[in-house]
CHARMM-style PDB file with segment names, atoms N, HN, CA, C and O in Angstrom:
ATOM      1  N   MET     1      40.662 182.884  89.190  1.00  0.00      PROA
ATOM      2  CA  MET     1      40.188 183.963  89.930  1.00  0.00      PROA
ATOM      3  C   MET     1      39.202 183.856  91.083  1.00  0.00      PROA
ATOM      4  O   MET     1      38.218 183.117  91.099  1.00  0.00      PROA
ATOM      5  N   MET     2      39.657 184.829  92.214  1.00  0.00      PROA
ATOM      6  HN  MET     2      40.457 185.429  92.201  1.00  0.00      PROA
ATOM      7  CA  MET     2      39.372 184.934  93.528  1.00  0.00      PROA
ATOM      8  C   MET     2      37.946 185.523  93.727  1.00  0.00      PROA
ATOM      9  O   MET     2      37.716 186.701  93.456  1.00  0.00      PROA
ATOM     10  N   ARG     3      36.801 184.506  94.303  1.00  0.00      PROA
ATOM     11  HN  ARG     3      36.988 183.548  94.523  1.00  0.00      PROA
ATOM     12  CA  ARG     3      35.715 185.195  94.414  1.00  0.00      PROA
ATOM     13  C   ARG     3      35.767 186.219  95.102  1.00  0.00      PROA
ATOM     14  O   ARG     3      36.686 186.237  95.921  1.00  0.00      PROA
ATOM     15  N   VAL     4      34.955 187.287  95.060  1.00  0.00      PROA
ATOM     16  HN  VAL     4      34.208 187.273  94.395  1.00  0.00      PROA
ATOM     17  CA  VAL     4      34.945 188.613  95.588  1.00  0.00      PROA
ATOM     18  C   VAL     4      34.018 188.293  96.741  1.00  0.00      PROA
ATOM     19  O   VAL     4      33.106 187.471  96.657  1.00  0.00      PROA
ATOM     20  N   SER     5      34.394 189.195  98.135  1.00  0.00      PROA
ATOM     21  HN  SER     5      35.135 189.863  98.204  1.00  0.00      PROA
ATOM     22  CA  SER     5      33.947 189.258  99.338  1.00  0.00      PROA
ATOM     23  C   SER     5      32.463 189.424  99.332  1.00  0.00      PROA
ATOM     24  O   SER     5      32.065 190.114  98.393  1.00  0.00      PROA
ATOM     25  N   THR     6      31.561 188.978 100.123  1.00  0.00      PROA
ATOM     26  HN  THR     6      31.885 188.418 100.886  1.00  0.00      PROA
ATOM     27  CA  THR     6      30.562 190.086 100.746  1.00  0.00      PROA
ATOM     28  C   THR     6      31.145 191.404 101.631  1.00  0.00      PROA
ATOM     29  O   THR     6      32.221 191.754 102.117  1.00  0.00      PROA
ATOM     30  N   ASN     7      29.948 191.847 101.549  1.00  0.00      PROA
ATOM     31  HN  ASN     7      29.074 191.563 101.155  1.00  0.00      PROA
ATOM     32  CA  ASN     7      30.569 193.329 102.577  1.00  0.00      PROA
ATOM     33  C   ASN     7      30.424 192.872 104.135  1.00  0.00      PROA
ATOM     34  O   ASN     7      31.127 193.527 104.904  1.00  0.00      PROA
ATOM     35  N   SER     8      29.678 191.925 104.676  1.00  0.00      PROA
ATOM     36  HN  SER     8      29.106 191.394 104.051  1.00  0.00      PROA
ATOM     37  CA  SER     8      29.937 190.877 106.051  1.00  0.00      PROA
ATOM     38  C   SER     8      31.450 190.052 105.844  1.00  0.00      PROA
ATOM     39  O   SER     8      32.121 189.579 106.761  1.00  0.00      PROA
ATOM     40  N   GLU     9      31.693 190.030 104.773  1.00  0.00      PROA
ATOM     41  HN  GLU     9      31.147 190.414 104.028  1.00  0.00      PROA
ATOM     42  CA  GLU     9      33.172 188.820 105.225  1.00  0.00      PROA
ATOM     43  C   GLU     9      34.380 190.400 105.083  1.00  0.00      PROA
ATOM     44  O   GLU     9      35.519 190.291 105.538  1.00  0.00      PROA
ATOM     45  N   LYS    10      33.948 191.663 104.459  1.00  0.00      PROA
ATOM     46  HN  LYS    10      33.023 191.751 104.089  1.00  0.00      PROA
ATOM     47  CA  LYS    10      34.804 192.107 104.607  1.00  0.00      PROA
ATOM     48  C   LYS    10      34.779 192.798 106.067  1.00  0.00      PROA
ATOM     49  O   LYS    10      35.878 192.602 106.586  1.00  0.00      PROA
ATOM     50  N   ILE    11      34.174 193.322 106.673  1.00  0.00      PROA
ATOM     51  HN  ILE    11      33.282 193.481 106.251  1.00  0.00      PROA
ATOM     52  CA  ILE    11      33.747 193.605 107.636  1.00  0.00      PROA
ATOM     53  C   ILE    11      34.664 192.423 108.913  1.00  0.00      PROA
ATOM     54  O   ILE    11      35.464 192.783 109.777  1.00  0.00      PROA
ATOM     55  N   TYR    12      34.339 191.446 108.710  1.00  0.00      PROA
ATOM     56  HN  TYR    12      33.689 191.153 108.008  1.00  0.00      PROA
ATOM     57  CA  TYR    12      35.159 190.373 109.477  1.00  0.00      PROA
ATOM     58  C   TYR    12      36.549 190.371 109.433  1.00  0.00      PROA
ATOM     59  O   TYR    12      37.304 190.454 110.401  1.00  0.00      PROA
ATOM     60  N   TYR    13      36.828 190.279 108.338  1.00  0.00      PROA
ATOM     61  HN  TYR    13      36.214 190.211 107.552  1.00  0.00      PROA
ATOM     62  CA  TYR    13      38.356 190.571 108.089  1.00  0.00      PROA
ATOM     63  C   TYR    13      39.073 191.644 108.574  1.00  0.00      PROA
ATOM     64  O   TYR    13      40.198 191.497 109.052  1.00  0.00      PROA
ATOM     65  N   MET    14      38.384 192.970 108.473  1.00  0.00      PROA
ATOM     66  HN  MET    14      37.470 193.090 108.085  1.00  0.00      PROA
ATOM     67  CA  MET    14      38.707 194.274 109.106  1.00  0.00      PROA
ATOM     68  C   MET    14      38.831 193.842 110.287  1.00  0.00      PROA
ATOM     69  O   MET    14      40.032 193.661 110.488  1.00  0.00      PROA
ATOM     70  N   GLN    15      38.049 193.501 111.438  1.00  0.00      PROA
ATOM     71  HN  GLN    15      37.073 193.648 111.275  1.00  0.00      PROA
ATOM     72  CA  GLN    15      37.706 193.119 112.872  1.00  0.00      PROA
ATOM     73  C   GLN    15      38.886 191.887 112.978  1.00  0.00      PROA
ATOM     74  O   GLN    15      39.791 191.866 113.811  1.00  0.00      PROA
ATOM     75  N   LYS    16      38.770 191.408 112.480  1.00  0.00      PROA
ATOM     76  HN  LYS    16      38.034 191.426 111.803  1.00  0.00      PROA
ATOM     77  CA  LYS    16      39.724 190.474 112.737  1.00  0.00      PROA
ATOM     78  C   LYS    16      41.553 190.809 112.837  1.00  0.00      PROA
ATOM     79  O   LYS    16      42.411 190.369 113.603  1.00  0.00      PROA
ATOM     80  N   ILE    17      41.604 191.547 111.962  1.00  0.00      PROA
ATOM     81  HN  ILE    17      40.908 191.905 111.340  1.00  0.00      PROA
ATOM     82  CA  ILE    17      43.005 192.811 111.725  1.00  0.00      PROA
ATOM     83  C   ILE    17      43.124 193.214 113.073  1.00  0.00      PROA
ATOM     84  O   ILE    17      43.929 192.833 113.923  1.00  0.00      PROA
ATOM     85  N   ARG    18      41.941 194.278 113.168  1.00  0.00      PROA
ATOM     86  HN  ARG    18      41.287 194.587 112.477  1.00  0.00      PROA
ATOM     87  CA  ARG    18      41.959 195.267 114.207  1.00  0.00      PROA
ATOM     88  C   ARG    18      42.246 194.411 115.407  1.00  0.00      PROA
ATOM     89  O   ARG    18      42.944 194.927 116.279  1.00  0.00      PROA
ATOM     90  N   SER    19      41.669 192.763 115.651  1.00  0.00      PROA
ATOM     91  HN  SER    19      41.102 192.344 114.942  1.00  0.00      PROA
ATOM     92  CA  SER    19      41.949 192.696 116.905  1.00  0.00      PROA
ATOM     93  C   SER    19      43.233 192.030 117.185  1.00  0.00      PROA
ATOM     94  O   SER    19      43.885 192.033 118.229  1.00  0.00      PROA
ATOM     95  N   THR    20      43.502 191.393 115.925  1.00  0.00      PROA
ATOM     96  HN  THR    20      42.972 191.391 115.076  1.00  0.00      PROA
ATOM     97  CA  THR    20      45.009 190.543 116.007  1.00  0.00      PROA
ATOM     98  C   THR    20      46.105 192.040 115.938  1.00  0.00      PROA
ATOM     99  O   THR    20      47.220 191.517 115.909  1.00  0.00      PROA
ATOM    100  N   ASN    21      46.262 193.135 115.910  1.00  0.00      PROA
ATOM    101  HN  ASN    21      45.356 193.559 115.933  1.00  0.00      PROA
ATOM    102  CA  ASN    21      47.135 194.039 116.180  1.00  0.00      PROA
ATOM    103  C   ASN    21      47.384 194.346 117.679  1.00  0.00      PROA
ATOM    104  O   ASN    21      48.439 194.903 117.983  1.00  0.00      PROA
ATOM    105  N   ASN    22      46.802 194.135 118.297  1.00  0.00      PROA
ATOM    106  HN  ASN    22      45.945 193.683 118.050  1.00  0.00      PROA
ATOM    107  CA  ASN    22      46.994 193.900 119.529  1.00  0.00      PROA
ATOM    108  C   ASN    22      47.444 193.341 120.359  1.00  0.00      PROA
ATOM    109  O   ASN    22      47.505 193.630 121.554  1.00  0.00      PROA
ATOM    110  N   LEU    23      47.995 192.038 119.537  1.00  0.00      PROA
ATOM    111  HN  LEU    23      47.946 191.803 118.566  1.00  0.00      PROA
ATOM    112  CA  LEU    23      48.748 190.874 119.482  1.00  0.00      PROA
ATOM    113  C   LEU    23      50.169 191.542 119.750  1.00  0.00      PROA
ATOM    114  O   LEU    23      50.295 192.755 119.919  1.00  0.00      PROA
ATOM    115  N   ASN    24      51.099 190.748 119.772  1.00  0.00      PROA
ATOM    116  HN  ASN    24      50.998 189.763 119.635  1.00  0.00      PROA
ATOM    117  CA  ASN    24      52.824 190.744 119.714  1.00  0.00      PROA
ATOM    118  C   ASN    24      52.761 190.865 118.116  1.00  0.00      PROA
ATOM    119  O   ASN    24      51.741 190.456 117.562  1.00  0.00      PROA
ATOM    120  N   ILE    25      53.870 191.443 117.298  1.00  0.00      PROA
ATOM    121  HN  ILE    25      54.699 191.775 117.749  1.00  0.00      PROA
ATOM    122  CA  ILE    25      54.369 191.543 116.037  1.00  0.00      PROA
ATOM    123  C   ILE    25      54.468 190.035 115.362  1.00  0.00      PROA
ATOM    124  O   ILE    25      54.578 190.042 114.136  1.00  0.00      PROA
ATOM    125  N   ILE    26      54.442 188.744 116.010  1.00  0.00      PROA
ATOM    126  HN  ILE    26      54.352 188.738 117.006  1.00  0.00      PROA
ATOM    127  CA  ILE    26      54.589 187.291 115.743  1.00  0.00      PROA
ATOM    128  C   ILE    26      53.349 187.283 114.366  1.00  0.00      PROA
ATOM    129  O   ILE    26      53.625 186.587 113.388  1.00  0.00      PROA
ATOM    130  N   ASN    27      51.949 188.122 114.370  1.00  0.00      PROA
ATOM    131  HN  ASN    27      51.725 188.688 115.164  1.00  0.00      PROA
ATOM    132  CA  ASN    27      50.873 188.312 113.742  1.00  0.00      PROA
ATOM    133  C   ASN    27      51.024 189.045 112.696  1.00  0.00      PROA
ATOM    134  O   ASN    27      50.324 188.868 111.699  1.00  0.00      PROA
ATOM    135  N   PHE    28      51.796 189.817 112.751  1.00  0.00      PROA
ATOM    136  HN  PHE    28      52.365 189.961 113.560  1.00  0.00      PROA
ATOM    137  CA  PHE    28      52.362 190.803 111.043  1.00  0.00      PROA
ATOM    138  C   PHE    28      52.031 190.249 110.123  1.00  0.00      PROA
ATOM    139  O   PHE    28      51.117 190.688 109.424  1.00  0.00      PROA
ATOM    140  N   SER    29      52.699 189.075 109.832  1.00  0.00      PROA
ATOM    141  HN  SER    29      53.442 188.719 110.400  1.00  0.00      PROA
ATOM    142  CA  SER    29      52.567 188.275 108.531  1.00  0.00      PROA
ATOM    143  C   SER    29      51.308 187.798 108.447  1.00  0.00      PROA
ATOM    144  O   SER    29      51.008 187.815 107.253  1.00  0.00      PROA
ATOM    145  N   ASP    30      50.517 187.428 109.022  1.00  0.00      PROA
ATOM    146  HN  ASP    30      50.761 187.414 109.992  1.00  0.00      PROA
ATOM    147  CA  ASP    30      49.276 187.001 109.228  1.00  0.00      PROA
ATOM    148  C   ASP    30      48.296 188.390 108.899  1.00  0.00      PROA
ATOM    149  O   ASP    30      47.304 188.216 108.192  1.00  0.00      PROA
ATOM    150  N   ASN    31      48.539 189.494 109.324  1.00  0.00      PROA
ATOM    151  HN  ASN    31      49.345 189.636 109.899  1.00  0.00      PROA
ATOM    152  CA  ASN    31      48.069 190.525 109.145  1.00  0.00      PROA
ATOM    153  C   ASN    31      47.694 190.933 107.929  1.00  0.00      PROA
ATOM    154  O   ASN    31      46.590 191.258 107.491  1.00  0.00      PROA
ATOM    155  N   CYS    32      49.207 190.848 107.229  1.00  0.00      PROA
ATOM    156  HN  CYS    32      50.103 190.584 107.585  1.00  0.00      PROA
ATOM    157  CA  CYS    32      49.499 191.284 105.740  1.00  0.00      PROA
ATOM    158  C   CYS    32      48.734 190.677 104.813  1.00  0.00      PROA
ATOM    159  O   CYS    32      48.161 191.046 103.788  1.00  0.00      PROA
ATOM    160  N   GLN    33      48.876 189.449 105.525  1.00  0.00      PROA
ATOM    161  HN  GLN    33      49.342 189.149 106.358  1.00  0.00      PROA
ATOM    162  CA  GLN    33      47.609 188.178 104.444  1.00  0.00      PROA
ATOM    163  C   GLN    33      46.713 188.586 104.363  1.00  0.00      PROA
ATOM    164  O   GLN    33      46.098 188.640 103.298  1.00  0.00      PROA
ATOM    165  N   LEU    34      46.254 189.074 105.563  1.00  0.00      PROA
ATOM    166  HN  LEU    34      46.754 189.031 106.428  1.00  0.00      PROA
ATOM    167  CA  LEU    34      44.565 189.467 105.469  1.00  0.00      PROA
ATOM    168  C   LEU    34      44.230 190.624 104.848  1.00  0.00      PROA
ATOM    169  O   LEU    34      43.187 190.841 104.232  1.00  0.00      PROA
ATOM    170  N   PHE    35      45.328 191.513 105.062  1.00  0.00      PROA
ATOM    171  HN  PHE    35      46.175 191.337 105.563  1.00  0.00      PROA
ATOM    172  CA  PHE    35      45.060 192.725 104.639  1.00  0.00      PROA
ATOM    173  C   PHE    35      44.995 192.899 103.047  1.00  0.00      PROA
ATOM    174  O   PHE    35      44.184 193.571 102.409  1.00  0.00      PROA
ATOM    175  N   ILE    36      46.091 192.096 102.555  1.00  0.00      PROA
ATOM    176  HN  ILE    36      46.749 191.551 103.073  1.00  0.00      PROA
ATOM    177  CA  ILE    36      46.550 191.982 100.673  1.00  0.00      PROA
ATOM    178  C   ILE    36      44.807 191.374 100.365  1.00  0.00      PROA
ATOM    179  O   ILE    36      44.099 191.801  99.453  1.00  0.00      PROA
ATOM    180  N   VAL    37      44.480 190.527 101.163  1.00  0.00      PROA
ATOM    181  HN  VAL    37      45.056 190.181 101.903  1.00  0.00      PROA
ATOM    182  CA  VAL    37      43.072 189.691 100.115  1.00  0.00      PROA
ATOM    183  C   VAL    37      41.714 190.877 100.734  1.00  0.00      PROA
ATOM    184  O   VAL    37      40.837 191.075  99.893  1.00  0.00      PROA
ATOM    185  N   VAL    38      41.606 191.321 101.547  1.00  0.00      PROA
ATOM    186  HN  VAL    38      42.318 191.161 102.230  1.00  0.00      PROA
ATOM    187  CA  VAL    38      40.750 192.057 101.450  1.00  0.00      PROA
ATOM    188  C   VAL    38      41.036 193.241 100.512  1.00  0.00      PROA
ATOM    189  O   VAL    38      40.185 193.432  99.643  1.00  0.00      PROA
ATOM    190  N   CYS    39      42.212 194.157 100.549  1.00  0.00      PROA
ATOM    191  HN  CYS    39      42.903 194.002 101.254  1.00  0.00      PROA
ATOM    192  CA  CYS    39      42.394 195.296  99.321  1.00  0.00      PROA
ATOM    193  C   CYS    39      42.497 194.460  98.015  1.00  0.00      PROA
ATOM    194  O   CYS    39      42.579 195.199  97.034  1.00  0.00      PROA
ATOM    195  N   TYR    40      42.516 193.216  97.733  1.00  0.00      PROA
ATOM    196  HN  TYR    40      42.449 192.616  98.530  1.00  0.00      PROA
ATOM    197  CA  TYR    40      42.029 192.656  96.405  1.00  0.00      PROA
ATOM    198  C   TYR    40      40.926 192.671  95.847  1.00  0.00      PROA
ATOM    199  O   TYR    40      40.559 193.041  94.732  1.00  0.00      PROA
ATOM    200  N   ASN    41      40.111 191.974  97.237  1.00  0.00      PROA
ATOM    201  HN  ASN    41      40.409 191.673  98.143  1.00  0.00      PROA
ATOM    202  CA  ASN    41      38.569 192.004  96.926  1.00  0.00      PROA
ATOM    203  C   ASN    41      38.076 193.623  96.956  1.00  0.00      PROA
ATOM    204  O   ASN    41      37.105 193.873  96.241  1.00  0.00      PROA
ATOM    205  N   VAL    42      38.390 194.219  97.365  1.00  0.00      PROA
ATOM    206  HN  VAL    42      39.178 194.016  97.945  1.00  0.00      PROA
ATOM    207  CA  VAL    42      37.691 195.622  97.676  1.00  0.00      PROA
ATOM    208  C   VAL    42      37.665 195.945  96.200  1.00  0.00      PROA
ATOM    209  O   VAL    42      36.649 196.055  95.513  1.00  0.00      PROA
ATOM    210  N   PHE    43      39.532 196.152  95.611  1.00  0.00      PROA
ATOM    211  HN  PHE    43      40.357 196.063  96.169  1.00  0.00      PROA
ATOM    212  CA  PHE    43      39.257 197.061  94.407  1.00  0.00      PROA
ATOM    213  C   PHE    43      38.832 196.010  93.150  1.00  0.00      PROA
ATOM    214  O   PHE    43      38.279 196.485  92.158  1.00  0.00      PROA
ATOM    215  N   SER    44      39.055 194.866  93.217  1.00  0.00      PROA
ATOM    216  HN  SER    44      39.504 194.480  94.023  1.00  0.00      PROA
ATOM    217  CA  SER    44      38.477 193.858  91.905  1.00  0.00      PROA
ATOM    218  C   SER    44      36.923 193.813  92.132  1.00  0.00      PROA
ATOM    219  O   SER    44      36.343 193.300  91.175  1.00  0.00      PROA
ATOM    220  N   GLY    45      36.066 194.235  93.198  1.00  0.00      PROA
ATOM    221  HN  GLY    45      36.537 194.652  93.976  1.00  0.00      PROA
ATOM    222  CA  GLY    45      34.786 194.031  93.471  1.00  0.00      PROA
ATOM    223  C   GLY    45      34.480 195.344  93.034  1.00  0.00      PROA
ATOM    224  OT1 GLY    45      33.319 195.750  93.064  1.00  0.00      PROA
TER     225      GLY     45
END
């Protein structure tokens, strides 16, 4: 069972996704993985 993220961690992940979106599509898979983790934590929390 995954640990639920705190609000500061959620903000950190969202900022990380936003900052990496400015880079090439090479980071697309990383963004997807982060997005899935964030969504999982938000909906399970």
